[in-house]
Each structure stands twice: as structure tokens, then as C-alpha cells.
PDB file of C-alpha atoms in Angstrom:
ATOM      1  CA  UNK A 507       0.000   0.000   0.000  1.00  0.00           C
ATOM      2  CA  UNK A 508       1.080   3.532  -0.494  1.00  0.00           C
ATOM      3  CA  UNK A 509       1.861   5.730   2.433  1.00  0.00           C
ATOM      4  CA  UNK A 510      -0.122   8.968   2.623  1.00  0.00           C
ATOM      5  CA  UNK A 511       1.585  11.936   4.243  1.00  0.00           C
ATOM      6  CA  UNK A 512      -0.261  14.804   5.829  1.00  0.00           C
ATOM      7  CA  UNK A 513       2.544  17.371   5.644  1.00  0.00           C
ATOM      8  CA  UNK A 514       1.802  20.917   4.653  1.00  0.00           C
ATOM      9  CA  UNK A 515       2.661  21.295   0.916  1.00  0.00           C
ATOM     10  CA  UNK A 516       4.108  24.757   1.585  1.00  0.00           C
ATOM     11  CA  UNK A 517       6.868  23.246   3.732  1.00  0.00           C
ATOM     12  CA  UNK A 518       7.892  20.539   1.250  1.00  0.00           C
ATOM     13  CA  UNK A 519      11.080  21.294  -0.673  1.00  0.00           C
ATOM     14  CA  UNK A 520      12.719  19.706  -3.693  1.00  0.00           C
ATOM     15  CA  UNK A 521      16.148  18.176  -3.203  1.00  0.00           C
ATOM     16  CA  UNK A 522      19.056  19.847  -4.999  1.00  0.00           C
ATOM     17  CA  UNK A 523      19.579  16.867  -7.342  1.00  0.00           C
ATOM     18  CA  UNK A 524      15.981  17.101  -8.536  1.00  0.00           C
ATOM     19  CA  UNK A 525      16.271  20.845  -9.131  1.00  0.00           C
ATOM     20  CA  UNK A 526      19.492  20.259 -11.066  1.00  0.00           C
ATOM     21  CA  UNK A 527      17.828  17.558 -13.184  1.00  0.00           C
ATOM     22  CA  UNK A 528      14.955  19.867 -14.123  1.00  0.00           C
ATOM     23  CA  UNK A 529      17.433  22.628 -14.946  1.00  0.00           C
ATOM     24  CA  UNK A 530      19.539  20.411 -17.208  1.00  0.00           C
ATOM     25  CA  UNK A 531      16.447  19.192 -19.050  1.00  0.00           C
ATOM     26  CA  UNK A 532      15.244  22.746 -19.552  1.00  0.00           C
ATOM     27  CA  UNK A 533      18.703  23.843 -20.705  1.00  0.00           C
ATOM     28  CA  UNK A 534      18.690  21.263 -23.506  1.00  0.00           C
ATOM     29  CA  UNK A 535      15.258  22.412 -24.638  1.00  0.00           C
ATOM     30  CA  UNK A 536      16.283  26.060 -24.626  1.00  0.00           C
ATOM     31  CA  UNK A 537      19.459  25.391 -26.613  1.00  0.00           C
ATOM     32  CA  UNK A 538      17.397  23.831 -29.405  1.00  0.00           C
ATOM     33  CA  UNK A 539      14.946  26.726 -29.319  1.00  0.00           C
ATOM     34  CA  UNK A 540      17.794  29.256 -29.507  1.00  0.00           C
ATOM     35  CA  UNK A 541      19.366  27.489 -32.487  1.00  0.00           C
ATOM     36  CA  UNK A 542      16.073  27.699 -34.381  1.00  0.00           C
ATOM     37  CA  UNK A 543      15.602  31.336 -33.418  1.00  0.00           C
ATOM     38  CA  UNK A 544      19.097  32.307 -34.551  1.00  0.00           C
ATOM     39  CA  UNK A 545      18.582  30.533 -37.868  1.00  0.00           C
ATOM     40  CA  UNK A 546      15.284  32.338 -38.461  1.00  0.00           C
ATOM     41  CA  UNK A 547      16.847  35.700 -37.598  1.00  0.00           C
ATOM     42  CA  UNK A 548      19.635  35.050 -40.119  1.00  0.00           C
ATOM     43  CA  UNK A 549      17.039  33.978 -42.700  1.00  0.00           C
ATOM     44  CA  UNK A 550      14.888  37.075 -42.160  1.00  0.00           C
ATOM     45  CA  UNK A 551      17.802  39.474 -42.507  1.00  0.00           C
ATOM     46  CA  UNK A 552      19.771  37.800 -45.312  1.00  0.00           C
ATOM     47  CA  UNK A 553      17.137  36.109 -47.474  1.00  0.00           C
ATOM     48  CA  UNK A 554      14.053  38.261 -46.937  1.00  0.00           C
ATOM     49  CA  UNK A 555      16.052  41.469 -46.575  1.00  0.00           C
ATOM     50  CA  UNK A 556      14.379  42.663 -43.372  1.00  0.00           C
ATOM     51  CA  UNK A 557      16.362  45.119 -41.248  1.00  0.00           C
ATOM     52  CA  UNK A 558      17.879  43.577 -38.126  1.00  0.00           C
ATOM     53  CA  UNK A 559      15.674  45.712 -35.881  1.00  0.00           C
ATOM     54  CA  UNK A 560      12.524  44.221 -37.403  1.00  0.00           C
ATOM     55  CA  UNK A 561      13.905  40.715 -37.032  1.00  0.00           C
ATOM     56  CA  UNK A 562      14.707  41.453 -33.389  1.00  0.00           C
ATOM     57  CA  UNK A 563      11.204  42.780 -32.749  1.00  0.00           C
ATOM     58  CA  UNK A 564       9.719  39.502 -34.003  1.00  0.00           C
ATOM     59  CA  UNK A 565      11.580  37.616 -31.295  1.00  0.00           C
TER      60      UNK A 565
END
């Protein structure tokens, strides 16, 4: 059977290892997002001929 705790959720804290794991997973996701964003910014300015300020406003 599972054990049910009656602790106050406001006092529960995540361990450091769990926080680090979430951070590393989010870092990988953000790196991929940044690569796509940088490619689109280069595409907008070089291929479409938009000024860099307009490309920056989009993001």
C-alpha cells in the first residue's frame, strides 16, 4: 500500500539533485529553441532582406 503523508505542501522542498535535473532538461530544450531562433533571424535578414531591428522585434 502507499503511504499517505499529511505534511503541509508549503513546507515541502525539492532536493538539490531534482532541481538540477529539471534545470539540465530545460537547458537542452532552450538550446534547441535558440538554435532555431538564430537561424530564423539570419534567414529574415539575409534572405528576406528585413532590417535587423525588425527581425529582433519579431523575437
